[in-house]
């Protein structure tokens, strides 16, 4: 019978396989958790296997990186973390310190989480002025954290567009309201109308590409167009793990994370359009 | 298909899985041992093999005996595709169990609003009465097939009757017709005990549930868990469901079990799947060659290494790996499995082409057709709808008359066998075959050849169709309900090699072994197991006419069909052959298939009288099945012609038949049924006739 306690998988390959399976099954939701998992795997790679020199380590990291990225190609954060690790390794190799490789890897995941917090604390206050109207769309953890931090020192209003069809704008509005910020929820169709009254637009993104383009949830493009029309400044808030060195013409890059229609439609739809075949 | 189930279980964080296999046990065990589940620490998959179970009930009883399950367990079919999160449902079940030990079963259902949805999946309508407060199942009625056929074959809606008192007993009762049973249940160990106690429970739905509901005094309670909108659950029980569920998967209803998440491990040279998504629900793997002029319409999946020809049009189809699709091919709603080749100008409509099959240029394969493993459709040939083209098997019913006419009857019975994977369903064609062989053997082969030629080439049967490792496609009653019970089976009179040796060895023709046709995905074992006819030579009874070989092959492969899970049972009568090889092979296969009757049958060799007894036994088996209202019926109808055939084939002598009839006079009523059926024939026998005298040379 299975043991109640799950033992740690013994081999590194299993760790990777586990992570790949979880990525494929969409059990790891969100860019930050994916990035953290990737960083952990990189760390495990270093601790579990001895590497005589930087070149072999780089090869291993790259191989693992390919596997992980292939598990969920739309999650660019995975690749970004792997590239960062490779960069660190190459840096270390240049300064020729073999022992500190482990340290450099540790720095990566922690650095990310902390970095975001600090940036938000310091810059949030600078970017937002008093009595401003901020427009946002949908749910973004980064935007939420940013606004929450800023609300400690500044008074402003937030207008949240609901972001159909997932309507996670409602969630964002609820959370912001709980944090004491004055929030208005509007339908997506009202974004253009409200843009005239908004001072800034703050959105999150899934990834930021090398040419400055952003991969963002559905609806952000509409917000960006409206902002452009009204010449309203639009700020995209992302963590470091979302910065990708790839260009959008890269054929390996998938722009869309398709899920299933069951979230928005009744699964009986199939039967309504039943074709004539037997 | 089992990959979907196992993957889903792994996603639900199930820790231990027992795969109960019966019919294709070695294949399943091999597959599991080579798959990634063998060394998966998170979830341990253990096959449990049994060769003697033919229903879910038996399987559960066996599991109870083996005592491998000690606490609550989830009971599912092996071909379930779903993305449910089991955790909350299991939690609720456990909470109920803790509150009251008699809450033994939670059935997971999905609410289905469109009546056509059920039809899509070939499932039956049902009525479920619940207590809305705690979702306790009060009544469960399922429409029986054919129950609602009105006069003039209109389909009347099924009629369910309830006792008014039943409503009076409770505060509120919800009567629902929109719940589709997903055949996923969470059971307590008491369920196993109940199955063991009531050893006539064959399956979960009709037997067990109605049994428990009717025995309310025992206090066992059953519950319903209803799935949310986003949760998809379906179980592949027949070809129609296979098609419908494939479409659902392609259209991502079962997310994350969509092709492009590449969750499923597949073996072979290409390793795990590498599908990528393109707009319009198109999924392509790597190394796929699609020219610019080809039209890939919506809902298409193309496997690795496949090349599509120019100007072809592919719509709503699944093409496997390493296929070759020619130019100007039109494929709609079809499934083309690995290594198949569809040549230029062919047209496929809603067909299933199994691996390594070849569809010739400009051939047309119509709706519902199944081209089995390695079969070849000749150029320009039109495969009629709902036909199955296969290499092996086919029991063809031939009445060979003394005037050398080959009467080919394509009448096939409603024999349905369910060969379980864990608890899968499969339909087999069951046919009975009597062959006669005389000096006309050559001619016969020829005529058969002619008969078979038009649709396919001959090739050696024997092992015949392989099965797709992906799983069994199941076909059951619903397909036959689409109208044609008579499926034309074509093919192969058997290994030419065998014929050659036969000719050599005995200077007589030999009827090669033929197996009854099995539905599409079949593996060697299954075919072997399933249905094998043996060339039969009355060994000890060689008449002086060495030139005349007599052969009779009586194949009976049939299976009792049950609602969900039963395994194909097989029966081979009279394996006797000069070719020890064939015999031993057959023996092995027969032995694999449980069945005391089978064993008894095998033991009877050779002698004509015993032969008749065998036949009798067989008939009585038929009788048994007929009593169960199952496919035995079909046999019953052809019983009489069968007798005639056997008689003509000189397998059984006139006296023997008469003796048998006389014996049966004293027998019970049910056995008399067959005597009655054969009454006409017996009459004819009894009359002195000049034509029959010539055939009375058999001596025992």
Coordinates of C-alpha atoms in Angstrom, one line a residue, chain B residues 217-697:
Chain B
X217 CA -34.0 -2.7 5.2
X218 CA -30.4 -3.4 5.1
X219 CA -29.9 0.2 5.4
X220 CA -27.3 0.8 2.7
X221 CA -27.5 4.1 1.2
X222 CA -26.3 5.4 -2.1
X223 CA -25.5 9.0 -3.0
X224 CA -25.2 11.1 -6.1
X225 CA -22.5 13.6 -6.6
X226 CA -23.1 16.0 -9.4
X227 CA -20.4 17.5 -11.4
X228 CA -19.9 21.2 -12.0
X229 CA -20.1 22.8 -15.3
X230 CA -16.4 22.8 -15.9
X231 CA -15.9 19.2 -15.2
X232 CA -16.0 16.8 -18.0
X233 CA -16.4 13.1 -17.7
X234 CA -17.2 10.5 -20.2
X235 CA -16.5 6.9 -20.8
X236 CA -15.9 5.3 -24.1
X237 CA -18.3 2.5 -24.4
X238 CA -18.8 2.2 -28.1
X239 CA -17.5 3.5 -31.3
X240 CA -20.0 6.3 -31.3
X241 CA -18.8 7.4 -27.9
X242 CA -15.2 7.1 -29.2
X243 CA -16.0 9.5 -31.9
X244 CA -17.9 11.9 -29.7
X245 CA -15.3 11.9 -27.0
X246 CA -12.5 12.4 -29.4
X247 CA -14.2 15.4 -30.7
X248 CA -14.6 16.7 -27.2
X249 CA -11.0 16.2 -26.5
X250 CA -10.0 18.0 -29.7
X251 CA -12.3 20.9 -28.8
X252 CA -10.7 21.0 -25.4
X253 CA -13.7 20.3 -23.3
X254 CA -11.6 17.9 -21.3
X255 CA -8.9 20.5 -20.6
X256 CA -6.1 19.8 -19.5
X257 CA -6.5 16.6 -21.3
X258 CA -6.1 18.3 -24.6
X259 CA -3.7 17.1 -27.3
X260 CA -1.4 20.1 -27.0
X261 CA -0.8 19.8 -23.3
X262 CA 1.1 16.7 -24.3
X263 CA 0.2 14.9 -21.1
X264 CA -0.1 11.5 -22.6
X265 CA 2.9 9.4 -22.9
X266 CA 3.1 7.4 -26.1
X267 CA 5.7 5.0 -27.0
X268 CA 7.4 4.4 -30.2
X269 CA 10.2 6.0 -32.0
X270 CA 8.9 9.5 -31.4
X271 CA 8.5 9.3 -27.7
X272 CA 6.1 11.5 -25.9
X273 CA 3.6 13.6 -27.9
X274 CA 4.7 17.0 -29.1
X275 CA 1.5 18.5 -30.3
X276 CA 1.2 22.2 -30.9
X277 CA -2.0 24.0 -31.3
X278 CA -3.0 26.1 -34.2
X279 CA -6.2 28.1 -34.6
X280 CA -9.3 26.2 -35.4
X281 CA -8.5 23.3 -33.1
X282 CA -5.7 21.9 -35.2
X283 CA -3.0 20.0 -33.6
X284 CA 0.2 19.1 -35.3
X285 CA 3.1 17.2 -34.0
X286 CA 6.6 17.7 -35.2
X287 CA 7.8 16.4 -38.6
X288 CA 4.4 16.7 -40.2
X289 CA 4.4 17.4 -43.9
X290 CA 1.5 19.4 -45.1
X291 CA 1.7 21.1 -48.5
X292 CA 0.3 24.5 -49.1
X293 CA -2.5 23.2 -51.2
X294 CA -3.9 20.8 -48.6
X295 CA -6.9 22.0 -46.7
X296 CA -6.8 21.3 -43.0
X297 CA -10.1 22.3 -41.8
X298 CA -11.1 22.4 -38.2
X299 CA -10.7 19.8 -35.5
X300 CA -7.8 18.0 -36.9
X301 CA -5.0 16.2 -35.2
X302 CA -2.0 15.0 -37.1
X303 CA 0.6 12.9 -35.6
X304 CA 4.3 13.0 -36.1
X305 CA 6.0 11.8 -39.2
X306 CA 2.8 11.9 -41.2
X307 CA 2.7 13.4 -44.7
X308 CA -0.3 14.7 -46.4
X309 CA -0.6 14.9 -50.1
X310 CA -1.5 17.9 -52.2
X311 CA -5.0 19.1 -52.5
X312 CA -6.2 16.9 -49.8
X313 CA -8.9 18.0 -47.4
X314 CA -9.0 16.8 -43.9
X315 CA -11.8 17.7 -41.6
X316 CA -12.7 16.7 -38.0
X317 CA -10.3 13.8 -38.1
X318 CA -7.4 12.3 -36.2
X319 CA -4.5 11.1 -38.2
X320 CA -1.9 9.0 -36.4
X321 CA 1.8 8.9 -36.6
X322 CA 3.7 7.9 -39.7
X323 CA 0.7 7.9 -42.0
X324 CA 0.8 8.5 -45.7
X325 CA -2.1 10.4 -47.0
X326 CA -2.1 10.8 -50.7
X327 CA -3.2 13.5 -53.0
X328 CA -6.8 14.7 -53.4
X329 CA -7.9 12.6 -50.5
X330 CA -11.0 13.7 -48.7
X331 CA -11.2 12.7 -45.1
X332 CA -14.1 13.7 -42.9
X333 CA -14.8 12.7 -39.4
X334 CA -12.5 9.8 -39.5
X335 CA -9.8 8.2 -37.4
X336 CA -6.7 7.0 -39.2
X337 CA -4.3 5.2 -36.9
X338 CA -0.6 4.8 -37.1
X339 CA 1.2 3.7 -40.2
X340 CA -1.9 3.7 -42.3
X341 CA -1.8 4.7 -45.8
X342 CA -4.6 6.4 -47.6
X343 CA -3.8 6.6 -51.2
X344 CA -4.6 9.2 -53.8
X345 CA -8.2 10.2 -54.3
X346 CA -9.6 8.1 -51.5
X347 CA -12.6 9.3 -49.6
X348 CA -13.2 8.5 -46.0
X349 CA -16.4 9.5 -44.3
X350 CA -16.7 8.8 -40.6
X351 CA -14.6 5.8 -40.8
X352 CA -12.1 4.1 -38.6
X353 CA -8.9 3.0 -40.3
X354 CA -6.7 1.0 -38.0
X355 CA -3.0 0.9 -38.0
X356 CA -1.1 -0.3 -41.0
X357 CA -4.2 -0.5 -43.1
X358 CA -4.1 0.6 -46.7
X359 CA -7.0 2.3 -48.5
X360 CA -6.4 2.1 -52.2
X361 CA -6.6 4.9 -54.6
X362 CA -10.1 6.3 -55.2
X363 CA -11.6 4.0 -52.7
X364 CA -14.6 5.2 -50.8
X365 CA -15.1 4.2 -47.2
X366 CA -18.5 5.1 -45.9
X367 CA -19.8 6.1 -42.6
X368 CA -19.4 3.7 -39.8
X369 CA -17.0 1.5 -41.6
X370 CA -14.1 0.0 -39.8
X371 CA -11.0 -1.1 -41.6
X372 CA -9.0 -3.2 -39.3
X373 CA -5.3 -3.7 -38.7
X374 CA -3.4 -4.3 -41.9
X375 CA -6.4 -4.7 -44.1
X376 CA -6.2 -3.4 -47.6
X377 CA -9.0 -1.9 -49.6
X378 CA -8.5 -2.3 -53.2
X379 CA -8.5 0.6 -55.6
X380 CA -11.8 2.1 -56.4
X381 CA -13.7 -0.1 -54.0
X382 CA -16.6 1.2 -52.2
X383 CA -16.9 0.0 -48.6
X384 CA -20.5 0.1 -47.7
X385 CA -21.5 1.8 -44.5
X386 CA -21.1 0.1 -41.2
X387 CA -19.1 -2.7 -42.5
X388 CA -16.0 -4.0 -40.9
X389 CA -13.1 -5.1 -43.0
X390 CA -10.7 -7.3 -41.3
X391 CA -8.0 -9.8 -42.0
X392 CA -8.7 -12.4 -39.5
X393 CA -11.7 -14.0 -38.6
X394 CA -14.7 -14.1 -40.0
X395 CA -16.8 -16.7 -39.4
X396 CA -18.8 -17.0 -42.4
X397 CA -21.8 -18.9 -42.5
X398 CA -21.7 -21.1 -45.5
X399 CA -24.1 -23.7 -46.4
X400 CA -22.3 -25.8 -48.8
X401 CA -24.7 -27.9 -50.7
X402 CA -23.9 -30.9 -52.6
X403 CA -24.5 -29.1 -55.8
X404 CA -21.4 -27.0 -55.1
X405 CA -23.1 -23.9 -54.6
X406 CA -21.6 -21.6 -52.2
X407 CA -24.2 -19.7 -50.3
X408 CA -22.7 -16.9 -48.6
X409 CA -24.8 -15.5 -45.9
X410 CA -23.5 -12.4 -44.2
X411 CA -25.9 -12.8 -41.4
X412 CA -24.2 -12.0 -38.3
X413 CA -25.5 -12.2 -35.0
X414 CA -25.9 -9.6 -32.4
X415 CA -23.1 -11.3 -30.6
X416 CA -21.5 -8.8 -28.5
X417 CA -18.6 -9.5 -26.4
X418 CA -17.2 -7.1 -24.0
X419 CA -13.6 -7.6 -23.6
X420 CA -12.6 -5.7 -20.7
X421 CA -9.7 -3.7 -20.2
X422 CA -10.3 -2.6 -16.8
X423 CA -13.9 -2.7 -17.4
X424 CA -14.2 -1.9 -21.0
X425 CA -16.7 -2.9 -23.5
X426 CA -16.1 -4.3 -26.8
X427 CA -18.3 -5.7 -29.3
X428 CA -17.3 -8.6 -31.3
X429 CA -18.8 -10.1 -34.1
X430 CA -19.8 -13.5 -33.4
X431 CA -20.5 -15.7 -36.1
X432 CA -20.8 -19.2 -36.5
X433 CA -19.2 -21.0 -39.1
X434 CA -19.6 -24.3 -40.4
X435 CA -17.5 -25.3 -43.2
X436 CA -17.7 -28.2 -45.2
X437 CA -15.1 -29.6 -47.1
X438 CA -15.1 -32.2 -49.6
X439 CA -13.5 -32.6 -52.8
X440 CA -15.1 -29.4 -53.6
X441 CA -12.7 -27.8 -51.3
X442 CA -10.8 -26.2 -54.0
X443 CA -13.8 -24.8 -55.5
X444 CA -14.9 -23.5 -52.3
X445 CA -11.8 -21.7 -51.7
X446 CA -12.2 -20.3 -55.0
X447 CA -15.7 -19.1 -54.5
X448 CA -14.8 -17.8 -51.2
X449 CA -12.1 -16.0 -52.7
X450 CA -14.4 -14.5 -55.1
X451 CA -16.7 -13.5 -52.4
X452 CA -13.9 -12.0 -50.5
X453 CA -12.1 -10.5 -53.3
X454 CA -14.1 -7.6 -54.0
X455 CA -13.4 -5.9 -50.9
X456 CA -10.1 -6.8 -49.8
X457 CA -7.1 -8.7 -50.5
X458 CA -6.4 -11.9 -48.8
X459 CA -3.6 -12.2 -46.5
X460 CA -2.8 -14.5 -43.8
X461 CA -5.0 -14.4 -40.9
X462 CA -4.1 -16.2 -37.9
X463 CA -3.0 -13.5 -35.6
X464 CA -4.9 -11.0 -37.6
X465 CA -5.5 -7.7 -36.3
X466 CA -3.3 -6.1 -33.8
X467 CA -4.6 -3.7 -31.5
X468 CA -3.8 -0.2 -31.1
X469 CA -1.9 0.2 -27.9
X470 CA -3.9 3.2 -27.3
X471 CA -6.8 1.2 -26.4
X472 CA -9.8 -0.5 -27.4
X473 CA -12.5 1.0 -29.3
X474 CA -15.6 -0.3 -28.1
X475 CA -18.6 -0.9 -30.0
X476 CA -21.7 -2.2 -28.6
X477 CA -25.3 -2.5 -29.2
X478 CA -25.9 1.1 -30.3
X479 CA -24.0 0.6 -33.4
X480 CA -26.1 -2.3 -34.4
X481 CA -29.1 -0.3 -33.4
X482 CA -28.2 2.0 -36.2
X483 CA -29.8 -0.5 -38.3
X484 CA -27.6 -3.1 -39.7
X485 CA -27.2 -6.1 -37.7
X486 CA -26.0 -7.8 -40.7
X487 CA -22.5 -6.7 -41.1
X488 CA -20.7 -8.0 -44.0
X489 CA -17.5 -9.5 -43.1
X490 CA -15.1 -10.1 -45.7
X491 CA -11.9 -11.7 -46.0
X492 CA -9.5 -14.1 -45.9
X493 CA -9.9 -17.6 -46.1
X494 CA -7.0 -18.0 -44.0
X495 CA -3.4 -18.4 -44.3
X496 CA -2.4 -19.5 -47.7
X497 CA 0.6 -21.0 -46.0
X498 CA -1.6 -23.2 -44.1
X499 CA -3.5 -24.1 -47.1
X500 CA -0.2 -25.0 -48.8
X501 CA 0.9 -27.2 -46.0
X502 CA -2.5 -28.7 -45.9
X503 CA -2.4 -29.5 -49.5
X504 CA 1.0 -31.0 -49.1
X505 CA 0.3 -32.9 -46.0
X506 CA -2.8 -34.5 -46.8
X507 CA -3.3 -34.0 -50.4
X508 CA -6.5 -32.5 -49.5
X509 CA -7.6 -29.1 -49.1
X510 CA -7.7 -27.7 -45.7
X511 CA -9.8 -25.1 -44.4
X512 CA -7.6 -22.9 -42.6
X513 CA -8.4 -21.7 -39.3
X514 CA -10.6 -18.8 -39.2
X515 CA -11.4 -16.7 -36.4
X516 CA -14.5 -14.8 -36.0
X517 CA -14.2 -11.3 -36.7
X518 CA -13.6 -9.0 -33.9
X519 CA -14.2 -5.4 -33.9
X520 CA -11.7 -2.9 -34.9
X521 CA -8.9 -2.8 -32.3
X522 CA -7.9 -6.3 -31.6
X523 CA -4.7 -7.7 -30.6
X524 CA -3.3 -11.0 -31.5
X525 CA -4.1 -12.4 -28.2
X526 CA -7.7 -11.3 -28.4
X527 CA -8.2 -12.7 -31.7
X528 CA -6.6 -15.9 -30.8
X529 CA -8.5 -16.0 -27.6
X530 CA -11.5 -14.7 -28.9
X531 CA -12.5 -16.7 -31.6
X532 CA -10.7 -19.4 -33.3
X533 CA -12.0 -22.0 -35.4
X534 CA -9.9 -25.0 -35.7
X535 CA -9.5 -27.0 -38.5
X536 CA -11.1 -30.1 -37.5
X537 CA -10.3 -33.4 -38.7
X538 CA -11.9 -36.4 -37.4
X539 CA -8.5 -37.8 -36.8
X540 CA -9.2 -41.3 -35.8
X541 CA -11.8 -41.7 -38.3
X542 CA -10.2 -41.5 -41.6
X543 CA -12.3 -42.9 -44.1
X544 CA -11.0 -44.7 -46.9
X545 CA -11.3 -41.7 -49.1
X546 CA -8.1 -40.1 -48.2
X547 CA -8.9 -37.6 -50.7
X548 CA -11.9 -36.3 -48.9
X549 CA -11.0 -34.4 -45.9
X550 CA -13.7 -33.5 -43.7
X551 CA -13.5 -30.6 -41.8
X552 CA -15.8 -28.9 -39.6
X553 CA -15.0 -26.0 -37.8
X554 CA -17.5 -24.9 -35.4
X555 CA -16.6 -21.7 -34.0
X556 CA -18.4 -20.3 -31.3
X557 CA -17.2 -17.2 -29.9
X558 CA -19.6 -15.3 -28.1
X559 CA -19.9 -13.4 -25.1
X560 CA -22.6 -12.6 -22.9
X561 CA -23.0 -9.0 -23.1
X562 CA -23.7 -7.1 -20.1
X563 CA -24.4 -3.5 -19.5
X564 CA -20.9 -2.4 -18.8
X565 CA -18.3 -4.9 -18.1
X566 CA -18.0 -8.3 -19.2
X567 CA -15.3 -10.1 -20.8
X568 CA -15.5 -12.1 -23.9
X569 CA -15.8 -15.6 -23.4
X570 CA -14.9 -18.0 -25.8
X571 CA -15.7 -21.3 -26.7
X572 CA -14.1 -23.4 -29.2
X573 CA -15.4 -26.7 -30.0
X574 CA -13.6 -29.6 -31.3
X575 CA -10.2 -28.6 -31.8
X576 CA -8.7 -31.3 -33.6
X577 CA -6.4 -31.1 -36.3
X578 CA -3.7 -32.8 -37.9
X579 CA -1.7 -29.8 -37.5
X580 CA -0.6 -30.1 -34.0
X581 CA 0.7 -26.7 -34.1
X582 CA -2.6 -25.3 -34.8
X583 CA -4.1 -27.4 -32.2
X584 CA -1.7 -26.5 -29.5
X585 CA -2.0 -22.9 -30.3
X586 CA -5.7 -23.1 -30.1
X587 CA -5.6 -25.0 -27.0
X588 CA -3.5 -22.4 -25.4
X589 CA -5.9 -19.8 -26.4
X590 CA -8.8 -21.7 -25.3
X591 CA -7.2 -22.4 -22.0
X592 CA -6.6 -18.8 -21.5
X593 CA -10.2 -18.3 -21.7
X594 CA -11.5 -19.8 -18.5
X595 CA -14.7 -21.6 -18.9
X596 CA -15.4 -24.9 -17.7
X597 CA -17.6 -25.5 -20.6
X598 CA -14.8 -24.7 -22.9
X599 CA -12.6 -27.2 -21.2
X600 CA -15.3 -29.8 -21.3
X601 CA -15.7 -29.1 -25.0
X602 CA -12.1 -29.4 -25.7
X603 CA -11.9 -32.7 -24.1
X604 CA -14.3 -34.0 -26.4
X605 CA -12.5 -34.8 -29.5
X606 CA -12.8 -36.7 -32.5
X607 CA -15.6 -39.1 -32.2
X608 CA -18.7 -38.2 -33.9
X609 CA -20.9 -38.9 -31.1
X610 CA -18.9 -36.8 -28.8
X611 CA -18.9 -34.3 -31.4
X612 CA -22.6 -34.2 -31.2
X613 CA -22.5 -34.0 -27.5
X614 CA -20.2 -31.1 -27.9
X615 CA -22.6 -29.5 -30.2
X616 CA -25.3 -30.1 -27.7
X617 CA -23.3 -28.6 -25.0
X618 CA -22.7 -25.7 -27.2
X619 CA -26.3 -25.5 -27.9
X620 CA -27.1 -25.7 -24.3
X621 CA -24.8 -22.9 -23.7
X622 CA -26.7 -21.2 -26.3
X623 CA -29.8 -22.0 -24.4
X624 CA -28.3 -20.5 -21.4
X625 CA -27.5 -17.4 -23.1
X626 CA -30.8 -17.3 -24.7
X627 CA -32.3 -17.4 -21.4
X628 CA -30.4 -14.4 -20.5
X629 CA -31.9 -12.8 -23.4
X630 CA -28.6 -12.1 -24.9
X631 CA -27.1 -12.8 -28.1
X632 CA -27.8 -16.5 -27.9
X633 CA -31.0 -15.5 -29.6
X634 CA -29.2 -15.1 -32.8
X635 CA -27.8 -18.5 -32.5
X636 CA -31.1 -19.9 -31.8
X637 CA -32.4 -18.7 -35.0
X638 CA -29.7 -20.3 -37.0
X639 CA -29.8 -23.4 -35.0
X640 CA -31.7 -25.2 -37.5
X641 CA -29.6 -24.4 -40.5
X642 CA -26.7 -25.1 -38.3
X643 CA -27.8 -28.5 -37.7
X644 CA -28.3 -29.0 -41.3
X645 CA -24.9 -27.8 -42.0
X646 CA -23.3 -30.1 -39.5
X647 CA -25.3 -32.9 -40.9
X648 CA -24.3 -32.1 -44.4
X649 CA -20.7 -31.8 -43.4
X650 CA -20.9 -35.2 -42.1
X651 CA -19.7 -34.3 -38.8
X652 CA -22.7 -35.8 -37.2
X653 CA -24.5 -38.7 -38.5
X654 CA -28.1 -39.0 -38.8
X655 CA -28.4 -41.5 -36.1
X656 CA -26.5 -39.3 -33.8
X657 CA -28.9 -36.5 -34.4
X658 CA -31.9 -38.6 -33.9
X659 CA -30.4 -40.1 -30.8
X660 CA -29.8 -36.6 -29.5
X661 CA -33.3 -35.6 -30.2
X662 CA -34.6 -38.6 -28.5
X663 CA -32.6 -38.0 -25.5
X664 CA -33.8 -34.5 -25.3
X665 CA -37.3 -35.7 -25.1
X666 CA -36.7 -36.4 -21.5
X667 CA -34.9 -33.3 -20.9
X668 CA -36.1 -30.1 -19.4
X669 CA -38.2 -27.6 -21.2
X670 CA -35.5 -25.2 -22.0
X671 CA -33.4 -27.7 -23.7
X672 CA -36.3 -28.8 -25.6
X673 CA -36.5 -25.5 -27.2
X674 CA -33.7 -26.5 -29.4
X675 CA -35.3 -29.7 -30.2
X676 CA -38.4 -27.8 -31.3
X677 CA -36.4 -25.6 -33.4
X678 CA -34.8 -28.4 -35.1
X679 CA -38.1 -30.1 -35.4
X680 CA -38.4 -29.5 -39.1
X681 CA -35.0 -30.8 -39.7
X682 CA -35.6 -33.8 -37.6
X683 CA -38.7 -34.5 -39.6
X684 CA -36.8 -34.4 -42.7
X685 CA -34.2 -36.6 -41.3
X686 CA -36.6 -39.2 -40.3
X687 CA -38.1 -39.5 -43.6
X688 CA -36.3 -41.9 -45.7
X689 CA -34.7 -40.0 -48.5
X690 CA -32.5 -40.8 -51.2
X691 CA -30.3 -37.8 -51.0
X692 CA -29.5 -38.2 -47.5
X693 CA -28.5 -41.8 -47.9
X694 CA -25.4 -40.8 -49.6
X695 CA -24.2 -39.0 -46.6
X696 CA -24.6 -41.7 -44.2
X697 CA -21.2 -43.2 -44.5

